[in-house]
Amino acid sequence: MKILKFFVVCIFCFSQTAAADADEVKMAKGLQIFNETAVCASCHILKAANSVGNVGPNLDTLNVTLQSVINTVTEGIGVMPAFGDTGILTNEEIETVAYFVINSIGK
Amino acid sequence: MKKIKNTPNLNRRNFLAGTASIAGLAATASVVPITFANANHTDGSKGLPDFINWKNRDALIVHSDKGIETHRSAIGEGLITPNANVYIRNNMPTMSDAQIGDRNNWKVSFEGVNSPKSFTLAELKAMGTTTIATVLQCSGNGRGFFEHGPSGSQWQTGAAACVFWTGIPVKTLVDACGGISNGANFMTSAGVDHEPTGLAPKDAMVERSVPKKVYEDALLAWDMNGVPLPNSHGGPLRMITPGYFGINNVKHLGKVAFTTDESQVKFMKSSYRISPIGKKGSEYPTCWEMPVKSWITRPTDETGTVKAGKVQIVGVALGGTRKVKSVKVSVDGGNKWQKAKFIGPDLGKFAWRQFVLETTLSAGTYNIASLASNGKDKQPELRMENRRGYAHNGWKDHSVNITVA
């Protein structure tokens, strides 16, 4: 029984670590898209990305959902390009950068 | 979560290969001056951005530093909305005093007229002056009620204000320019607030065309409610197109042209189009005339429990480009309607009217709605579903639930 418990705890810890690692990888990829691939940084402030762009809203002031960020990045708004509709970013990249933004606001 | 370090690569030029115009936009965006970037975006001491830290924080809902709404309960107790309570919706960064320079030297050019001219603000002030009251309303006011989650600030009722504008009628300037050239169909107004960003005008210039006839009512405004037009509201000079949605009231105005065709910039051609959900394109109607609309401002869910007995139900109503003629109020979700009475002065067809219904309510919960008519149209019950959540004037979504005890 003790051996079984030990294995259960190990599996739990492993899965937790793997999830944390996956999250870090996703955040790093999101940051890279934000600053490099899509250059969101050139138009937005986001402290977590060290960005100081001045065209669009300061992302640190936003109160939005993951889905709304995905929609906005996909379709564009105002001067912001439609990164999804024009094929600049893939759906996966959009979800990743939106995840990064949502988890970085105000940090 | 571990902190990940990364520095923006703002010099990258090839990230949007294959999308030439957008690539150009982003490339120029990468050279936005850092000092200017910081100037507008530092949080103010009251939770507002520095460039509007003079506003009344308690009256405002902050969606972002460029999208700030007036609380429903902060509208309607006065006919005119104080500047400190007026909403903010800026497509481009607000120009700073340094970028504007001497306000009296600000220039606006007139084209598509028989004698094209350029006027300084000082010259305009010497040529004529008048004051009008108009409702300024964002095209997306009410977007927060749409269930499909359209992009943009989730405004409910507060992306609207009633404002006194002082300036010179466009008609006076048209006359001074010898009249409108033959063949013009539109009055096209262009702002210059994109210039400091370095972005391409086609992508970033706020240039809006409206039907030519609008010039007869339009004004170039330099004062807002008796004070010099704040930079955050388009100072020192703004086009006012009475009865038309806010986007057509171009800020930081640099040019007025009478044109054969609509402007081809993004803000005219593809943005602000009222298209079905899932579709977009320049073939759909643009946000021009505001439809008739009203909403309750007191009591609301923001004003707490209402004391049983005599209750004053107060609100505002606008008629768009026609005078608002009547308002009815329901306290039972639209089953029965009672005629409300207008209060306060009538400031003309482009201003909103305050209305009140005095009634008696016993303890319970109530759904209160208002329904306005301008004699030609009345508010529909439901919203007009559209992709970006524009032009919402359905009465049902704008109703409020209150508790009486």
PDB file of C-alpha atoms in Angstrom, chain B residues 16-288:
ATOM      1  CA  LEU B  16       4.812  40.429 -41.887  1.00  0.00           C
ATOM      2  CA  ALA B  17       6.278  39.311 -45.171  1.00  0.00           C
ATOM      3  CA  GLY B  18       3.623  38.932 -47.806  1.00  0.00           C
ATOM      4  CA  THR B  19       1.302  41.521 -46.345  1.00  0.00           C
ATOM      5  CA  ALA B  20       2.869  44.625 -47.703  1.00  0.00           C
ATOM      6  CA  SER B  21       0.633  47.323 -46.312  1.00  0.00           C
ATOM      7  CA  ILE B  22       0.509  45.840 -42.844  1.00  0.00           C
ATOM      8  CA  ALA B  23       4.208  45.194 -42.919  1.00  0.00           C
ATOM      9  CA  GLY B  24       4.700  48.841 -43.737  1.00  0.00           C
ATOM     10  CA  LEU B  25       2.459  49.837 -40.898  1.00  0.00           C
ATOM     11  CA  ALA B  26       4.294  47.730 -38.396  1.00  0.00           C
ATOM     12  CA  ALA B  27       7.673  48.790 -39.655  1.00  0.00           C
ATOM     13  CA  THR B  28       6.850  52.418 -39.160  1.00  0.00           C
ATOM     14  CA  ALA B  29       5.236  51.595 -35.844  1.00  0.00           C
ATOM     15  CA  SER B  30       8.552  50.281 -34.666  1.00  0.00           C
ATOM     16  CA  VAL B  31      10.002  53.781 -34.688  1.00  0.00           C
ATOM     17  CA  VAL B  32       7.378  55.319 -32.411  1.00  0.00           C
ATOM     18  CA  PRO B  33       9.232  57.765 -30.172  1.00  0.00           C
ATOM     19  CA  ILE B  34       9.660  56.252 -26.734  1.00  0.00           C
ATOM     20  CA  THR B  35       9.255  59.532 -24.866  1.00  0.00           C
ATOM     21  CA  PHE B  36       5.862  60.110 -26.449  1.00  0.00           C
ATOM     22  CA  ALA B  37       4.893  56.509 -25.800  1.00  0.00           C
ATOM     23  CA  ASN B  38       5.446  56.938 -22.094  1.00  0.00           C
ATOM     24  CA  ALA B  39       3.796  60.337 -21.935  1.00  0.00           C
ATOM     25  CA  ASN B  40       0.263  59.108 -22.505  1.00  0.00           C
ATOM     26  CA  HIS B  41       0.283  55.805 -20.778  1.00  0.00           C
ATOM     27  CA  THR B  42       1.497  56.291 -17.257  1.00  0.00           C
ATOM     28  CA  ASP B  43      -1.238  55.564 -14.796  1.00  0.00           C
ATOM     29  CA  GLY B  44      -2.591  58.676 -13.167  1.00  0.00           C
ATOM     30  CA  SER B  45      -2.790  59.110  -9.419  1.00  0.00           C
ATOM     31  CA  LYS B  46      -6.515  58.413  -9.530  1.00  0.00           C
ATOM     32  CA  GLY B  47      -6.292  55.337 -11.694  1.00  0.00           C
ATOM     33  CA  LEU B  48      -6.646  57.328 -14.882  1.00  0.00           C
ATOM     34  CA  PRO B  49      -3.984  57.817 -17.541  1.00  0.00           C
ATOM     35  CA  ASP B  50      -1.974  61.009 -17.053  1.00  0.00           C
ATOM     36  CA  PHE B  51      -3.375  62.680 -20.139  1.00  0.00           C
ATOM     37  CA  ILE B  52      -6.860  62.678 -18.600  1.00  0.00           C
ATOM     38  CA  ASN B  53      -6.061  62.697 -14.895  1.00  0.00           C
ATOM     39  CA  TRP B  54      -8.238  65.826 -14.607  1.00  0.00           C
ATOM     40  CA  LYS B  55     -11.354  63.709 -15.173  1.00  0.00           C
ATOM     41  CA  ASN B  56     -13.808  62.611 -12.502  1.00  0.00           C
ATOM     42  CA  ARG B  57     -12.655  59.076 -11.702  1.00  0.00           C
ATOM     43  CA  ASP B  58     -15.800  58.282  -9.708  1.00  0.00           C
ATOM     44  CA  ALA B  59     -17.978  58.925 -12.765  1.00  0.00           C
ATOM     45  CA  LEU B  60     -15.980  56.671 -15.057  1.00  0.00           C
ATOM     46  CA  ILE B  61     -15.524  53.012 -15.946  1.00  0.00           C
ATOM     47  CA  VAL B  62     -12.045  52.304 -17.288  1.00  0.00           C
ATOM     48  CA  HIS B  63     -12.031  49.661 -20.030  1.00  0.00           C
ATOM     49  CA  SER B  64      -8.525  50.653 -21.117  1.00  0.00           C
ATOM     50  CA  ASP B  65      -6.422  53.813 -21.228  1.00  0.00           C
ATOM     51  CA  LYS B  66      -8.115  54.626 -24.550  1.00  0.00           C
ATOM     52  CA  GLY B  67     -11.631  53.461 -23.733  1.00  0.00           C
ATOM     53  CA  ILE B  68     -13.265  55.090 -20.722  1.00  0.00           C
ATOM     54  CA  GLU B  69     -17.006  55.101 -20.156  1.00  0.00           C
ATOM     55  CA  THR B  70     -19.322  57.280 -18.090  1.00  0.00           C
ATOM     56  CA  HIS B  71     -21.317  55.443 -15.428  1.00  0.00           C
ATOM     57  CA  ARG B  72     -25.001  55.254 -16.294  1.00  0.00           C
ATOM     58  CA  SER B  73     -25.875  57.003 -13.062  1.00  0.00           C
ATOM     59  CA  ALA B  74     -23.413  59.830 -13.833  1.00  0.00           C
ATOM     60  CA  ILE B  75     -25.466  60.840 -16.874  1.00  0.00           C
ATOM     61  CA  GLY B  76     -28.728  62.668 -16.788  1.00  0.00           C
ATOM     62  CA  GLU B  77     -28.822  64.749 -13.612  1.00  0.00           C
ATOM     63  CA  GLY B  78     -27.639  67.649 -15.728  1.00  0.00           C
ATOM     64  CA  LEU B  79     -28.625  68.134 -19.339  1.00  0.00           C
ATOM     65  CA  ILE B  80     -25.062  68.829 -20.417  1.00  0.00           C
ATOM     66  CA  THR B  81     -22.364  66.330 -19.516  1.00  0.00           C
ATOM     67  CA  PRO B  82     -19.486  67.987 -17.648  1.00  0.00           C
ATOM     68  CA  ASN B  83     -16.161  67.588 -19.428  1.00  0.00           C
ATOM     69  CA  ALA B  84     -14.779  65.671 -16.469  1.00  0.00           C
ATOM     70  CA  ASN B  85     -17.469  63.010 -16.987  1.00  0.00           C
ATOM     71  CA  VAL B  86     -17.346  62.729 -20.785  1.00  0.00           C
ATOM     72  CA  TYR B  87     -16.226  59.352 -22.143  1.00  0.00           C
ATOM     73  CA  ILE B  88     -12.920  58.781 -23.920  1.00  0.00           C
ATOM     74  CA  ARG B  89     -12.557  56.791 -27.116  1.00  0.00           C
ATOM     75  CA  ASN B  90      -9.404  57.459 -29.070  1.00  0.00           C
ATOM     76  CA  ASN B  91      -8.243  55.519 -32.096  1.00  0.00           C
ATOM     77  CA  MET B  92      -4.911  57.304 -32.086  1.00  0.00           C
ATOM     78  CA  PRO B  93      -2.826  58.594 -29.183  1.00  0.00           C
ATOM     79  CA  THR B  94      -3.983  61.993 -27.966  1.00  0.00           C
ATOM     80  CA  MET B  95      -1.679  64.712 -29.228  1.00  0.00           C
ATOM     81  CA  SER B  96       0.376  66.462 -26.580  1.00  0.00           C
ATOM     82  CA  ASP B  97       0.732  70.232 -26.067  1.00  0.00           C
ATOM     83  CA  ALA B  98       4.246  70.017 -27.505  1.00  0.00           C
ATOM     84  CA  GLN B  99       3.005  68.318 -30.660  1.00  0.00           C
ATOM     85  CA  ILE B 100       0.170  70.817 -31.054  1.00  0.00           C
ATOM     86  CA  GLY B 101       2.280  73.908 -30.393  1.00  0.00           C
ATOM     87  CA  ASP B 102       0.625  77.324 -30.308  1.00  0.00           C
ATOM     88  CA  ARG B 103      -3.070  76.518 -30.586  1.00  0.00           C
ATOM     89  CA  ASN B 104      -3.831  79.758 -32.426  1.00  0.00           C
ATOM     90  CA  ASN B 105      -1.439  78.696 -35.185  1.00  0.00           C
ATOM     91  CA  TRP B 106      -3.174  75.336 -35.720  1.00  0.00           C
ATOM     92  CA  LYS B 107      -4.081  75.035 -39.396  1.00  0.00           C
ATOM     93  CA  VAL B 108      -6.961  73.469 -41.249  1.00  0.00           C
ATOM     94  CA  SER B 109      -7.163  73.368 -45.035  1.00  0.00           C
ATOM     95  CA  PHE B 110     -10.290  73.404 -47.184  1.00  0.00           C
ATOM     96  CA  GLU B 111     -10.222  71.511 -50.471  1.00  0.00           C
ATOM     97  CA  GLY B 112     -12.847  70.567 -53.020  1.00  0.00           C
ATOM     98  CA  VAL B 113     -14.053  74.137 -52.954  1.00  0.00           C
ATOM     99  CA  ASN B 114     -13.831  76.788 -55.645  1.00  0.00           C
ATOM    100  CA  SER B 115     -11.033  78.674 -53.850  1.00  0.00           C
ATOM    101  CA  PRO B 116      -9.051  76.237 -51.677  1.00  0.00           C
ATOM    102  CA  LYS B 117      -7.737  77.920 -48.559  1.00  0.00           C
ATOM    103  CA  SER B 118      -5.986  77.210 -45.293  1.00  0.00           C
ATOM    104  CA  PHE B 119      -7.045  78.880 -42.054  1.00  0.00           C
ATOM    105  CA  THR B 120      -5.327  79.194 -38.697  1.00  0.00           C
ATOM    106  CA  LEU B 121      -7.391  78.823 -35.563  1.00  0.00           C
ATOM    107  CA  ALA B 122      -6.883  82.526 -34.853  1.00  0.00           C
ATOM    108  CA  GLU B 123      -8.299  83.341 -38.282  1.00  0.00           C
ATOM    109  CA  LEU B 124     -11.271  81.057 -37.752  1.00  0.00           C
ATOM    110  CA  LYS B 125     -12.096  82.776 -34.480  1.00  0.00           C
ATOM    111  CA  ALA B 126     -12.136  86.126 -36.286  1.00  0.00           C
ATOM    112  CA  MET B 127     -14.479  84.888 -39.012  1.00  0.00           C
ATOM    113  CA  GLY B 128     -17.460  83.797 -36.985  1.00  0.00           C
ATOM    114  CA  THR B 129     -18.643  81.946 -33.930  1.00  0.00           C
ATOM    115  CA  THR B 130     -21.659  80.040 -32.708  1.00  0.00           C
ATOM    116  CA  THR B 131     -22.555  77.413 -30.123  1.00  0.00           C
ATOM    117  CA  ILE B 132     -24.574  74.230 -30.590  1.00  0.00           C
ATOM    118  CA  ALA B 133     -25.420  71.298 -28.360  1.00  0.00           C
ATOM    119  CA  THR B 134     -25.010  67.803 -29.766  1.00  0.00           C
ATOM    120  CA  VAL B 135     -24.961  64.247 -28.548  1.00  0.00           C
ATOM    121  CA  LEU B 136     -21.542  62.712 -28.999  1.00  0.00           C
ATOM    122  CA  GLN B 137     -21.842  58.951 -29.039  1.00  0.00           C
ATOM    123  CA  CYS B 138     -19.417  56.172 -29.911  1.00  0.00           C
ATOM    124  CA  SER B 139     -20.673  53.864 -32.672  1.00  0.00           C
ATOM    125  CA  GLY B 140     -20.157  50.923 -30.314  1.00  0.00           C
ATOM    126  CA  ASN B 141     -22.122  52.317 -27.381  1.00  0.00           C
ATOM    127  CA  GLY B 142     -24.153  49.330 -26.151  1.00  0.00           C
ATOM    128  CA  ARG B 143     -21.655  46.765 -27.493  1.00  0.00           C
ATOM    129  CA  GLY B 144     -21.469  45.222 -24.041  1.00  0.00           C
ATOM    130  CA  PHE B 145     -25.002  43.875 -24.495  1.00  0.00           C
ATOM    131  CA  PHE B 146     -24.173  41.774 -27.553  1.00  0.00           C
ATOM    132  CA  GLU B 147     -23.900  38.107 -26.694  1.00  0.00           C
ATOM    133  CA  HIS B 148     -21.483  37.062 -29.453  1.00  0.00           C
ATOM    134  CA  GLY B 149     -18.636  38.990 -27.810  1.00  0.00           C
ATOM    135  CA  PRO B 150     -17.642  41.527 -30.452  1.00  0.00           C
ATOM    136  CA  SER B 151     -14.152  42.986 -30.155  1.00  0.00           C
ATOM    137  CA  GLY B 152     -13.707  46.431 -28.673  1.00  0.00           C
ATOM    138  CA  SER B 153     -14.605  48.192 -25.451  1.00  0.00           C
ATOM    139  CA  GLN B 154     -17.655  46.626 -23.857  1.00  0.00           C
ATOM    140  CA  TRP B 155     -19.613  49.862 -23.554  1.00  0.00           C
ATOM    141  CA  GLN B 156     -23.083  49.738 -22.037  1.00  0.00           C
ATOM    142  CA  THR B 157     -24.667  53.204 -22.004  1.00  0.00           C
ATOM    143  CA  GLY B 158     -21.810  55.545 -21.163  1.00  0.00           C
ATOM    144  CA  ALA B 159     -19.991  56.079 -24.430  1.00  0.00           C
ATOM    145  CA  ALA B 160     -22.258  59.069 -24.941  1.00  0.00           C
ATOM    146  CA  ALA B 161     -22.476  62.664 -23.780  1.00  0.00           C
ATOM    147  CA  CYS B 162     -24.358  65.868 -24.529  1.00  0.00           C
ATOM    148  CA  VAL B 163     -21.955  68.710 -25.138  1.00  0.00           C
ATOM    149  CA  PHE B 164     -21.962  72.414 -25.990  1.00  0.00           C
ATOM    150  CA  TRP B 165     -19.547  73.050 -28.834  1.00  0.00           C
ATOM    151  CA  THR B 166     -18.389  76.528 -29.746  1.00  0.00           C
ATOM    152  CA  GLY B 167     -16.769  77.180 -33.090  1.00  0.00           C
ATOM    153  CA  ILE B 168     -17.461  78.285 -36.625  1.00  0.00           C
ATOM    154  CA  PRO B 169     -20.075  76.795 -38.968  1.00  0.00           C
ATOM    155  CA  VAL B 170     -18.551  74.901 -41.875  1.00  0.00           C
ATOM    156  CA  LYS B 171     -21.038  76.702 -44.089  1.00  0.00           C
ATOM    157  CA  THR B 172     -19.366  80.023 -43.269  1.00  0.00           C
ATOM    158  CA  LEU B 173     -16.025  78.624 -44.381  1.00  0.00           C
ATOM    159  CA  VAL B 174     -17.473  77.087 -47.527  1.00  0.00           C
ATOM    160  CA  ASP B 175     -18.844  80.499 -48.435  1.00  0.00           C
ATOM    161  CA  ALA B 176     -15.437  82.048 -47.748  1.00  0.00           C
ATOM    162  CA  CYS B 177     -13.941  79.507 -50.168  1.00  0.00           C
ATOM    163  CA  GLY B 178     -16.354  80.386 -52.968  1.00  0.00           C
ATOM    164  CA  GLY B 179     -18.636  77.395 -52.555  1.00  0.00           C
ATOM    165  CA  ILE B 180     -18.300  73.664 -53.043  1.00  0.00           C
ATOM    166  CA  SER B 181     -16.780  72.371 -56.289  1.00  0.00           C
ATOM    167  CA  ASN B 182     -19.046  70.640 -58.762  1.00  0.00           C
ATOM    168  CA  GLY B 183     -19.368  66.895 -58.415  1.00  0.00           C
ATOM    169  CA  ALA B 184     -18.765  66.648 -54.686  1.00  0.00           C
ATOM    170  CA  ASN B 185     -20.833  64.036 -52.905  1.00  0.00           C
ATOM    171  CA  PHE B 186     -19.120  63.875 -49.537  1.00  0.00           C
ATOM    172  CA  MET B 187     -17.583  66.064 -46.874  1.00  0.00           C
ATOM    173  CA  THR B 188     -14.360  64.297 -45.904  1.00  0.00           C
ATOM    174  CA  SER B 189     -12.571  65.308 -42.706  1.00  0.00           C
ATOM    175  CA  ALA B 190      -9.059  64.223 -41.781  1.00  0.00           C
ATOM    176  CA  GLY B 191      -7.231  64.296 -38.476  1.00  0.00           C
ATOM    177  CA  VAL B 192      -3.490  64.576 -38.071  1.00  0.00           C
ATOM    178  CA  ASP B 193      -3.097  62.611 -34.857  1.00  0.00           C
ATOM    179  CA  HIS B 194      -1.521  59.700 -36.751  1.00  0.00           C
ATOM    180  CA  GLU B 195       1.441  61.843 -37.795  1.00  0.00           C
ATOM    181  CA  PRO B 196       3.467  61.605 -34.560  1.00  0.00           C
ATOM    182  CA  THR B 197       3.198  57.811 -34.686  1.00  0.00           C
ATOM    183  CA  GLY B 198       4.858  57.630 -38.088  1.00  0.00           C
ATOM    184  CA  LEU B 199       2.227  55.171 -39.314  1.00  0.00           C
ATOM    185  CA  ALA B 200       1.094  55.153 -42.926  1.00  0.00           C
ATOM    186  CA  PRO B 201      -1.917  57.445 -43.459  1.00  0.00           C
ATOM    187  CA  LYS B 202      -3.820  54.753 -45.358  1.00  0.00           C
ATOM    188  CA  ASP B 203      -3.744  52.541 -42.287  1.00  0.00           C
ATOM    189  CA  ALA B 204      -3.829  55.022 -39.450  1.00  0.00           C
ATOM    190  CA  MET B 205      -5.252  58.373 -40.516  1.00  0.00           C
ATOM    191  CA  VAL B 206      -8.709  59.007 -39.114  1.00  0.00           C
ATOM    192  CA  GLU B 207     -10.384  60.364 -42.227  1.00  0.00           C
ATOM    193  CA  ARG B 208     -14.137  60.110 -42.476  1.00  0.00           C
ATOM    194  CA  SER B 209     -16.532  60.952 -45.272  1.00  0.00           C
ATOM    195  CA  VAL B 210     -20.139  61.891 -44.592  1.00  0.00           C
ATOM    196  CA  PRO B 211     -22.845  62.886 -47.070  1.00  0.00           C
ATOM    197  CA  LYS B 212     -22.230  66.404 -48.387  1.00  0.00           C
ATOM    198  CA  LYS B 213     -25.464  67.722 -46.882  1.00  0.00           C
ATOM    199  CA  VAL B 214     -23.989  67.365 -43.385  1.00  0.00           C
ATOM    200  CA  TYR B 215     -21.881  70.489 -43.959  1.00  0.00           C
ATOM    201  CA  GLU B 216     -24.997  72.602 -43.511  1.00  0.00           C
ATOM    202  CA  ASP B 217     -25.162  71.666 -39.810  1.00  0.00           C
ATOM    203  CA  ALA B 218     -21.474  70.992 -39.177  1.00  0.00           C
ATOM    204  CA  LEU B 219     -19.157  73.038 -37.014  1.00  0.00           C
ATOM    205  CA  LEU B 220     -15.429  73.334 -36.497  1.00  0.00           C
ATOM    206  CA  ALA B 221     -15.235  73.456 -32.703  1.00  0.00           C
ATOM    207  CA  TRP B 222     -12.512  74.939 -30.530  1.00  0.00           C
ATOM    208  CA  ASP B 223     -14.403  75.090 -27.227  1.00  0.00           C
ATOM    209  CA  MET B 224     -16.128  72.268 -25.358  1.00  0.00           C
ATOM    210  CA  ASN B 225     -18.612  73.285 -22.688  1.00  0.00           C
ATOM    211  CA  GLY B 226     -17.060  76.726 -22.468  1.00  0.00           C
ATOM    212  CA  VAL B 227     -13.400  75.817 -22.181  1.00  0.00           C
ATOM    213  CA  PRO B 228     -10.753  75.285 -24.858  1.00  0.00           C
ATOM    214  CA  LEU B 229     -11.295  71.872 -26.418  1.00  0.00           C
ATOM    215  CA  PRO B 230      -9.097  69.458 -24.412  1.00  0.00           C
ATOM    216  CA  ASN B 231      -6.451  67.583 -26.385  1.00  0.00           C
ATOM    217  CA  SER B 232      -8.027  64.297 -25.272  1.00  0.00           C
ATOM    218  CA  HIS B 233     -11.247  65.299 -27.031  1.00  0.00           C
ATOM    219  CA  GLY B 234      -9.530  66.383 -30.224  1.00  0.00           C
ATOM    220  CA  GLY B 235      -8.258  69.847 -29.421  1.00  0.00           C
ATOM    221  CA  PRO B 236      -7.473  72.369 -30.543  1.00  0.00           C
ATOM    222  CA  LEU B 237      -9.946  71.858 -33.428  1.00  0.00           C
ATOM    223  CA  ARG B 238     -12.546  69.166 -34.049  1.00  0.00           C
ATOM    224  CA  MET B 239     -15.112  68.534 -36.745  1.00  0.00           C
ATOM    225  CA  ILE B 240     -18.610  68.280 -35.283  1.00  0.00           C
ATOM    226  CA  THR B 241     -21.137  66.408 -37.445  1.00  0.00           C
ATOM    227  CA  PRO B 242     -24.414  66.752 -35.525  1.00  0.00           C
ATOM    228  CA  GLY B 243     -26.517  63.596 -35.386  1.00  0.00           C
ATOM    229  CA  TYR B 244     -23.683  61.410 -36.662  1.00  0.00           C
ATOM    230  CA  PHE B 245     -21.718  58.865 -34.637  1.00  0.00           C
ATOM    231  CA  GLY B 246     -18.593  60.013 -32.814  1.00  0.00           C
ATOM    232  CA  ILE B 247     -16.071  58.643 -35.322  1.00  0.00           C
ATOM    233  CA  ASN B 248     -17.297  61.193 -37.880  1.00  0.00           C
ATOM    234  CA  ASN B 249     -16.525  64.033 -35.449  1.00  0.00           C
ATOM    235  CA  VAL B 250     -12.855  63.957 -36.404  1.00  0.00           C
ATOM    236  CA  LYS B 251     -10.359  65.020 -33.730  1.00  0.00           C
ATOM    237  CA  HIS B 252      -7.203  67.089 -34.241  1.00  0.00           C
ATOM    238  CA  LEU B 253      -8.700  68.287 -37.516  1.00  0.00           C
ATOM    239  CA  GLY B 254      -6.247  69.166 -40.291  1.00  0.00           C
ATOM    240  CA  LYS B 255      -8.250  69.010 -43.487  1.00  0.00           C
ATOM    241  CA  VAL B 256     -11.803  69.298 -44.784  1.00  0.00           C
ATOM    242  CA  ALA B 257     -12.357  68.259 -48.383  1.00  0.00           C
ATOM    243  CA  PHE B 258     -15.467  68.009 -50.507  1.00  0.00           C
ATOM    244  CA  THR B 259     -14.945  64.853 -52.494  1.00  0.00           C
ATOM    245  CA  THR B 260     -16.595  62.815 -55.212  1.00  0.00           C
ATOM    246  CA  ASP B 261     -15.869  59.527 -53.478  1.00  0.00           C
ATOM    247  CA  GLU B 262     -15.603  58.287 -49.926  1.00  0.00           C
ATOM    248  CA  SER B 263     -12.167  58.247 -48.342  1.00  0.00           C
ATOM    249  CA  GLN B 264     -10.171  55.083 -48.997  1.00  0.00           C
ATOM    250  CA  VAL B 265      -8.368  54.939 -45.640  1.00  0.00           C
ATOM    251  CA  LYS B 266      -8.950  51.951 -43.388  1.00  0.00           C
ATOM    252  CA  PHE B 267     -11.104  53.892 -40.904  1.00  0.00           C
ATOM    253  CA  MET B 268     -13.576  54.609 -43.707  1.00  0.00           C
ATOM    254  CA  LYS B 269     -13.236  51.687 -46.069  1.00  0.00           C
ATOM    255  CA  SER B 270     -13.281  48.718 -43.721  1.00  0.00           C
ATOM    256  CA  SER B 271     -13.599  49.851 -40.099  1.00  0.00           C
ATOM    257  CA  TYR B 272     -16.934  51.010 -38.702  1.00  0.00           C
ATOM    258  CA  ARG B 273     -18.948  48.894 -41.152  1.00  0.00           C
ATOM    259  CA  ILE B 274     -22.193  47.414 -39.870  1.00  0.00           C
ATOM    260  CA  SER B 275     -21.938  43.872 -41.193  1.00  0.00           C
ATOM    261  CA  PRO B 276     -23.606  40.596 -40.251  1.00  0.00           C
ATOM    262  CA  ILE B 277     -21.842  38.445 -37.669  1.00  0.00           C
ATOM    263  CA  GLY B 278     -19.086  36.523 -39.422  1.00  0.00           C
ATOM    264  CA  LYS B 279     -18.872  38.901 -42.369  1.00  0.00           C
ATOM    265  CA  LYS B 280     -17.034  42.120 -43.101  1.00  0.00           C
ATOM    266  CA  GLY B 281     -16.358  44.416 -46.001  1.00  0.00           C
ATOM    267  CA  SER B 282     -16.773  47.885 -47.445  1.00  0.00           C
ATOM    268  CA  GLU B 283     -20.063  46.899 -49.086  1.00  0.00           C
ATOM    269  CA  TYR B 284     -21.825  47.133 -45.716  1.00  0.00           C
ATOM    270  CA  PRO B 285     -23.211  50.422 -44.315  1.00  0.00           C
ATOM    271  CA  THR B 286     -20.842  52.638 -42.399  1.00  0.00           C
ATOM    272  CA  CYS B 287     -21.605  54.223 -39.016  1.00  0.00           C
ATOM    273  CA  TRP B 288     -23.201  57.517 -39.967  1.00  0.00           C
TER     274      TRP B 288
END
